[in-house]
Amino acid sequence: MFDKQIVITQPSSSFLVYLLGMLTTAVGIYYLVIENGHMSRILWGWSLILWGVGALIAGTSYQAFGYQLKCQNRSVCR
């Protein structure tokens, strides 16, 4: 990563997806911290964490797919 060039092909949508992923994961962790013996908070917390991680993975794969379509082996992206 430090030697390689990073190209962000859809910056605004990627920002929103990564923000959603981090925010959802943080809320899920918060629910686990305040669970206070409630099973519903534990399950809700884990579901939010998994949703957030899924959003982060989806944002990353979206970037990679967009790069493949628009930029790979070209001097200028479409």
mmCIF file with all atom_site columns, N, CA and C in Angstrom, residues 27-28 30-32 34-48:
data_model
loop_
_atom_site.group_PDB
_atom_site.id
_atom_site.type_symbol
_atom_site.label_atom_id
_atom_site.label_alt_id
_atom_site.label_comp_id
_atom_site.label_asym_id
_atom_site.label_entity_id
_atom_site.label_seq_id
_atom_site.pdbx_PDB_ins_code
_atom_site.Cartn_x
_atom_site.Cartn_y
_atom_site.Cartn_z
_atom_site.occupancy
_atom_site.B_iso_or_equiv
_atom_site.pdbx_formal_charge
_atom_site.auth_seq_id
_atom_site.auth_comp_id
_atom_site.auth_asym_id
_atom_site.auth_atom_id
_atom_site.pdbx_PDB_model_num
ATOM 1  N N  . VAL A 1 27 ? -22.080 2.228   16.301 1.00 0.00 ? 27 VAL A N  1
ATOM 2  C CA . VAL A 1 27 ? -23.356 2.111   17.030 1.00 0.00 ? 27 VAL A CA 1
ATOM 3  C C  . VAL A 1 27 ? -23.528 0.682   17.540 1.00 0.00 ? 27 VAL A C  1
ATOM 4  N N  . GLY A 1 28 ? -23.129 -0.305  16.734 1.00 0.00 ? 28 GLY A N  1
ATOM 5  C CA . GLY A 1 28 ? -23.196 -1.693  17.182 1.00 0.00 ? 28 GLY A CA 1
ATOM 6  C C  . GLY A 1 28 ? -22.317 -1.947  18.396 1.00 0.00 ? 28 GLY A C  1
ATOM 7  N N  . TYR A 1 30 ? -21.459 0.307   20.551 1.00 0.00 ? 30 TYR A N  1
ATOM 8  C CA . TYR A 1 30 ? -22.128 1.027   21.643 1.00 0.00 ? 30 TYR A CA 1
ATOM 9  C C  . TYR A 1 30 ? -23.229 0.162   22.263 1.00 0.00 ? 30 TYR A C  1
ATOM 10 N N  . TYR A 1 31 ? -24.016 -0.512  21.427 1.00 0.00 ? 31 TYR A N  1
ATOM 11 C CA . TYR A 1 31 ? -25.072 -1.387  21.944 1.00 0.00 ? 31 TYR A CA 1
ATOM 12 C C  . TYR A 1 31 ? -24.493 -2.532  22.755 1.00 0.00 ? 31 TYR A C  1
ATOM 13 N N  . LEU A 1 32 ? -23.340 -3.057  22.355 1.00 0.00 ? 32 LEU A N  1
ATOM 14 C CA . LEU A 1 32 ? -22.717 -4.121  23.142 1.00 0.00 ? 32 LEU A CA 1
ATOM 15 C C  . LEU A 1 32 ? -22.201 -3.609  24.479 1.00 0.00 ? 32 LEU A C  1
ATOM 16 N N  . ILE A 1 34 ? -23.536 -1.103  26.252 1.00 0.00 ? 34 ILE A N  1
ATOM 17 C CA . ILE A 1 34 ? -24.651 -0.774  27.150 1.00 0.00 ? 34 ILE A CA 1
ATOM 18 C C  . ILE A 1 34 ? -25.675 -1.905  27.264 1.00 0.00 ? 34 ILE A C  1
ATOM 19 N N  . GLU A 1 35 ? -25.304 -3.131  26.911 1.00 0.00 ? 35 GLU A N  1
ATOM 20 C CA . GLU A 1 35 ? -26.267 -4.226  26.857 1.00 0.00 ? 35 GLU A CA 1
ATOM 21 C C  . GLU A 1 35 ? -26.968 -4.497  28.179 1.00 0.00 ? 35 GLU A C  1
ATOM 22 N N  . ASN A 1 36 ? -26.307 -4.369  29.307 1.00 0.00 ? 36 ASN A N  1
ATOM 23 C CA . ASN A 1 36 ? -26.922 -4.458  30.639 1.00 0.00 ? 36 ASN A CA 1
ATOM 24 C C  . ASN A 1 36 ? -27.784 -5.711  30.800 1.00 0.00 ? 36 ASN A C  1
ATOM 25 N N  . GLY A 1 37 ? -27.324 -6.816  30.223 1.00 0.00 ? 37 GLY A N  1
ATOM 26 C CA . GLY A 1 37 ? -28.038 -8.082  30.369 1.00 0.00 ? 37 GLY A CA 1
ATOM 27 C C  . GLY A 1 37 ? -29.212 -8.275  29.431 1.00 0.00 ? 37 GLY A C  1
ATOM 28 N N  . HIS A 1 38 ? -29.454 -7.360  28.531 1.00 0.00 ? 38 HIS A N  1
ATOM 29 C CA . HIS A 1 38 ? -30.566 -7.476  27.585 1.00 0.00 ? 38 HIS A CA 1
ATOM 30 C C  . HIS A 1 38 ? -30.096 -8.208  26.328 1.00 0.00 ? 38 HIS A C  1
ATOM 31 N N  . MET A 1 39 ? -30.705 -9.337  26.050 1.00 0.00 ? 39 MET A N  1
ATOM 32 C CA . MET A 1 39 ? -30.328 -10.126 24.878 1.00 0.00 ? 39 MET A CA 1
ATOM 33 C C  . MET A 1 39 ? -30.624 -9.371  23.583 1.00 0.00 ? 39 MET A C  1
ATOM 34 N N  . SER A 1 40 ? -31.676 -8.578  23.575 1.00 0.00 ? 40 SER A N  1
ATOM 35 C CA . SER A 1 40 ? -32.018 -7.836  22.358 1.00 0.00 ? 40 SER A CA 1
ATOM 36 C C  . SER A 1 40 ? -30.921 -6.834  21.996 1.00 0.00 ? 40 SER A C  1
ATOM 37 N N  . ARG A 1 41 ? -30.306 -6.195  22.994 1.00 0.00 ? 41 ARG A N  1
ATOM 38 C CA . ARG A 1 41 ? -29.216 -5.256  22.722 1.00 0.00 ? 41 ARG A CA 1
ATOM 39 C C  . ARG A 1 41 ? -27.979 -5.976  22.210 1.00 0.00 ? 41 ARG A C  1
ATOM 40 N N  . ILE A 1 42 ? -27.717 -7.165  22.736 1.00 0.00 ? 42 ILE A N  1
ATOM 41 C CA . ILE A 1 42 ? -26.572 -7.955  22.270 1.00 0.00 ? 42 ILE A CA 1
ATOM 42 C C  . ILE A 1 42 ? -26.766 -8.338  20.799 1.00 0.00 ? 42 ILE A C  1
ATOM 43 N N  . LEU A 1 43 ? -27.939 -8.851  20.481 1.00 0.00 ? 43 LEU A N  1
ATOM 44 C CA . LEU A 1 43 ? -28.214 -9.265  19.099 1.00 0.00 ? 43 LEU A CA 1
ATOM 45 C C  . LEU A 1 43 ? -28.242 -8.064  18.160 1.00 0.00 ? 43 LEU A C  1
ATOM 46 N N  . TRP A 1 44 ? -28.835 -6.977  18.595 1.00 0.00 ? 44 TRP A N  1
ATOM 47 C CA . TRP A 1 44 ? -28.892 -5.763  17.775 1.00 0.00 ? 44 TRP A CA 1
ATOM 48 C C  . TRP A 1 44 ? -27.486 -5.221  17.561 1.00 0.00 ? 44 TRP A C  1
ATOM 49 N N  . GLY A 1 45 ? -26.662 -5.233  18.607 1.00 0.00 ? 45 GLY A N  1
ATOM 50 C CA . GLY A 1 45 ? -25.284 -4.763  18.493 1.00 0.00 ? 45 GLY A CA 1
ATOM 51 C C  . GLY A 1 45 ? -24.492 -5.579  17.485 1.00 0.00 ? 45 GLY A C  1
ATOM 52 N N  . TRP A 1 46 ? -24.582 -6.917  17.577 1.00 0.00 ? 46 TRP A N  1
ATOM 53 C CA . TRP A 1 46 ? -23.844 -7.757  16.639 1.00 0.00 ? 46 TRP A CA 1
ATOM 54 C C  . TRP A 1 46 ? -24.357 -7.593  15.211 1.00 0.00 ? 46 TRP A C  1
ATOM 55 N N  . SER A 1 47 ? -25.674 -7.431  15.057 1.00 0.00 ? 47 SER A N  1
ATOM 56 C CA . SER A 1 47 ? -26.197 -7.255  13.701 1.00 0.00 ? 47 SER A CA 1
ATOM 57 C C  . SER A 1 47 ? -25.721 -5.935  13.093 1.00 0.00 ? 47 SER A C  1
ATOM 58 N N  . LEU A 1 48 ? -25.636 -4.887  13.897 1.00 0.00 ? 48 LEU A N  1
ATOM 59 C CA . LEU A 1 48 ? -25.138 -3.604  13.397 1.00 0.00 ? 48 LEU A CA 1
ATOM 60 C C  . LEU A 1 48 ? -23.655 -3.676  13.049 1.00 0.00 ? 48 LEU A C  1
#
